[in-house]
Short mmCIF file of C-alpha atoms in Angstrom, two decimals:
data_model
loop_
_atom_site.label_atom_id
_atom_site.label_comp_id
_atom_site.label_asym_id
_atom_site.label_seq_id
_atom_site.Cartn_x
_atom_site.Cartn_y
_atom_site.Cartn_z
CA MET N 1 79.10 107.76 68.01
CA THR N 2 78.72 105.76 71.24
CA GLU N 3 76.58 107.24 73.94
CA ALA N 4 78.52 108.20 77.35
CA PRO N 5 77.36 106.35 80.25
CA GLU N 6 75.60 107.93 82.40
CA LEU N 7 77.49 109.50 85.33
CA PRO N 8 76.15 108.36 89.47
CA ASP N 9 74.69 111.19 91.53
CA LEU N 10 77.14 113.22 93.40
CA SER N 11 76.18 116.00 95.90
CA PRO N 12 76.35 117.20 99.00
CA ASP N 13 73.18 117.50 99.38
CA ASP N 14 72.34 113.31 99.71
CA CYS N 15 75.87 112.38 101.63
CA HIS N 16 77.16 111.61 104.61
CA PRO N 17 77.29 114.57 106.86
CA ARG N 18 80.87 113.46 107.86
CA ALA N 19 81.75 114.01 104.34
CA VAL N 20 80.26 117.18 103.53
CA ALA N 21 82.30 118.80 106.53
CA ALA N 22 85.93 117.35 105.34
CA LEU N 23 85.36 117.34 101.43
CA THR N 24 85.61 120.59 101.31
CA ASP N 25 87.30 121.49 98.00
CA PRO N 26 85.12 121.60 94.78
CA PHE N 27 87.04 118.57 92.93
CA PHE N 28 86.07 116.00 95.41
CA TRP N 29 82.41 116.04 94.45
CA SER N 30 83.99 116.19 90.28
CA LEU N 31 82.36 113.19 87.95
CA THR N 32 84.50 114.28 85.23
CA ASP N 33 87.63 116.35 86.44
CA GLU N 34 90.55 113.33 86.01
CA THR N 35 92.88 114.77 88.33
CA ALA N 36 89.67 113.92 91.55
CA PRO N 37 88.61 110.58 93.11
CA PHE N 38 85.50 110.03 91.57
CA GLY N 39 86.63 111.04 88.14
CA ASN N 40 87.11 108.53 85.96
CA GLU N 41 84.86 105.83 84.77
CA THR N 42 86.40 103.43 87.24
CA ALA N 43 85.40 105.19 89.75
CA HIS N 44 81.74 106.20 88.70
CA GLU N 45 81.66 102.04 88.86
CA THR N 46 82.99 102.17 91.77
CA LEU N 47 80.89 104.53 93.65
CA THR N 48 77.77 102.68 91.56
CA ALA N 49 78.49 99.62 93.04
CA PHE N 50 79.62 100.53 96.81
CA ARG N 51 76.04 101.68 97.14
CA ASP N 52 74.77 98.97 95.80
CA PHE N 53 76.35 96.82 97.64
CA ARG N 54 75.96 98.72 100.88
CA ASP N 55 72.06 98.16 100.24
CA GLU N 56 72.50 94.38 100.25
CA HIS N 57 75.42 93.97 102.43
CA PRO N 58 75.90 96.45 105.16
CA LYS N 59 77.64 94.14 107.52
CA ARG N 60 79.93 92.76 104.46
CA SER N 61 83.70 94.73 104.31
CA PRO N 62 83.73 96.67 100.81
CA ILE N 63 86.84 94.38 100.13
CA GLU N 64 85.32 92.19 99.35
CA LEU N 65 83.13 94.26 96.45
CA LEU N 66 86.54 95.63 95.95
CA GLU N 67 87.89 92.34 94.66
CA GLU N 68 84.57 90.89 93.23
CA LEU N 69 84.99 94.08 91.11
CA LEU N 70 88.87 93.48 89.75
CA ALA N 71 87.91 90.01 89.17
CA ARG N 72 85.01 91.41 86.60
CA TRP N 73 87.45 94.00 85.30
CA GLU N 74 89.91 91.30 85.05
CA VAL N 75 92.84 92.79 86.93
CA GLY N 76 94.94 91.70 88.68
CA ASP N 77 94.82 92.16 93.44
CA ALA N 78 98.15 92.10 94.11
CA GLY N 79 100.76 94.79 94.69
CA TRP N 80 99.07 96.92 97.04
CA ASP N 81 101.89 97.43 99.29
CA ALA N 82 104.56 98.68 96.39
CA VAL N 83 105.51 102.31 97.02
CA ASN N 84 109.08 101.93 95.72
CA ALA N 85 109.23 103.73 92.08
CA ALA N 86 111.46 101.41 90.86
CA GLU N 87 109.20 98.57 92.62
CA VAL N 88 106.23 100.27 90.87
CA GLU N 89 107.77 101.26 87.28
CA ALA N 90 108.18 97.67 87.33
CA LEU N 91 104.42 96.31 88.13
CA GLY N 92 103.37 99.29 85.40
CA GLU N 93 105.57 97.78 82.88
CA GLU N 94 104.44 94.09 84.00
CA ASP N 95 100.69 95.10 83.80
CA GLU N 96 99.53 99.03 83.40
CA TYR N 97 96.24 98.62 83.00
CA SER N 98 95.83 96.63 86.60
CA LEU N 99 98.25 98.85 88.07
CA LEU N 100 96.38 101.98 86.90
CA THR N 101 92.69 101.12 87.34
CA ARG N 102 92.86 98.46 90.97
CA ASP N 103 94.23 102.57 92.51
CA GLU N 104 91.77 104.18 91.09
CA ALA N 105 89.37 101.54 92.58
CA ILE N 106 90.91 101.70 96.05
CA VAL N 107 90.98 105.58 95.77
CA ALA N 108 86.90 106.07 95.00
CA LEU N 109 86.69 103.03 97.32
CA ALA N 110 87.62 105.13 100.25
CA PHE N 111 86.14 107.85 98.89
CA SER N 112 83.08 105.81 98.34
CA GLN N 113 82.70 104.81 102.14
CA ILE N 114 83.46 108.39 103.44
CA VAL N 115 80.48 109.12 101.22
CA VAL N 116 77.50 106.46 101.89
CA GLU N 117 78.47 105.80 105.44
CA GLY N 118 80.63 108.85 106.70
CA ARG N 119 83.34 106.35 108.18
CA LEU N 120 86.47 104.39 106.67
CA GLU N 121 87.29 100.93 106.84
CA PRO N 122 91.05 100.52 108.34
CA GLU N 123 91.83 97.99 105.45
CA VAL N 124 89.89 100.71 103.22
CA ARG N 125 92.09 103.43 104.13
CA ARG N 126 95.62 102.00 103.82
CA ARG N 127 94.91 100.53 100.34
CA ALA N 128 93.85 104.00 99.42
CA LEU N 129 96.70 105.54 100.88
CA LEU N 130 99.18 103.31 99.46
CA ALA N 131 97.15 103.77 95.81
CA LEU N 132 98.22 107.97 95.82
CA ALA N 133 101.81 107.15 97.51
CA ARG N 134 102.01 104.99 94.51
CA GLN N 135 99.93 107.60 92.42
CA ALA N 136 102.35 110.63 93.51
CA LEU N 137 105.13 109.76 92.22
CA PRO N 138 107.25 111.29 88.96
CA ALA N 139 106.27 108.14 86.45
CA LEU N 140 103.02 108.15 87.22
CA LEU N 141 102.10 112.24 87.46
CA SER N 142 103.84 112.25 84.36
CA ALA N 143 100.48 111.27 82.63
CA TYR N 144 99.00 114.29 83.69
CA GLU N 145 100.99 116.76 81.78
CA GLY N 146 100.25 120.17 82.16
CA ARG N 147 98.14 118.83 85.31
CA ALA N 148 100.78 116.92 86.99
CA LEU N 149 101.05 119.87 89.86
CA GLU N 150 97.57 120.26 90.46
CA ARG N 151 97.55 116.46 90.53
CA ALA N 152 100.08 116.55 93.34
CA LEU N 153 98.32 119.12 94.80
CA ARG N 154 95.16 117.42 95.19
CA ILE N 155 96.67 113.39 95.83
CA ASP N 156 97.98 115.75 99.47
CA ARG N 157 95.02 116.91 100.05
CA MET N 158 93.12 113.18 99.68
CA ARG N 159 95.73 112.27 101.86
CA ALA N 160 94.88 114.24 104.45
CA VAL N 161 91.31 113.79 104.56
CA LEU N 162 92.32 109.85 104.27
CA SER N 163 94.39 110.45 107.44
CA GLY N 164 91.46 111.97 109.47
CA ARG N 165 88.83 110.37 111.75
CA TRP N 166 86.99 107.76 110.33
CA GLU N 167 85.91 105.27 112.68
#
């Protein structure tokens, strides 16, 4: 039996006050709910990596970290602007792992920056909103089976938070 990976710490008690004020729904703080921004292994690794990255590089763009993570995971760093259902379906048929992992990573990165810094870089926001638009497509929601509606509602909530003022 393999040991489960250690989960990062995530609590309103040790996050930026702006994050606490904005992330009022309990699902935002879940590390185990697959419909939440931090509810998968990609997100756990992204959150941990962002914290380390910020400690080591307080001024560098989080996009640089994203590029490093995607390269490490052998995930394609393309298709960010695809939101048309047919185009997204084609990307998924070509490389489903990259499509899903890329979306998980950018959403987690956006919420990591909010949690750690109480702000959100414009390019991180742009890519995360595009990822959430893709994730809201029926073909991708269907993977959540009995929780598809819940996932869709949570995507709407995540999009609303990311669309707020984070300068």
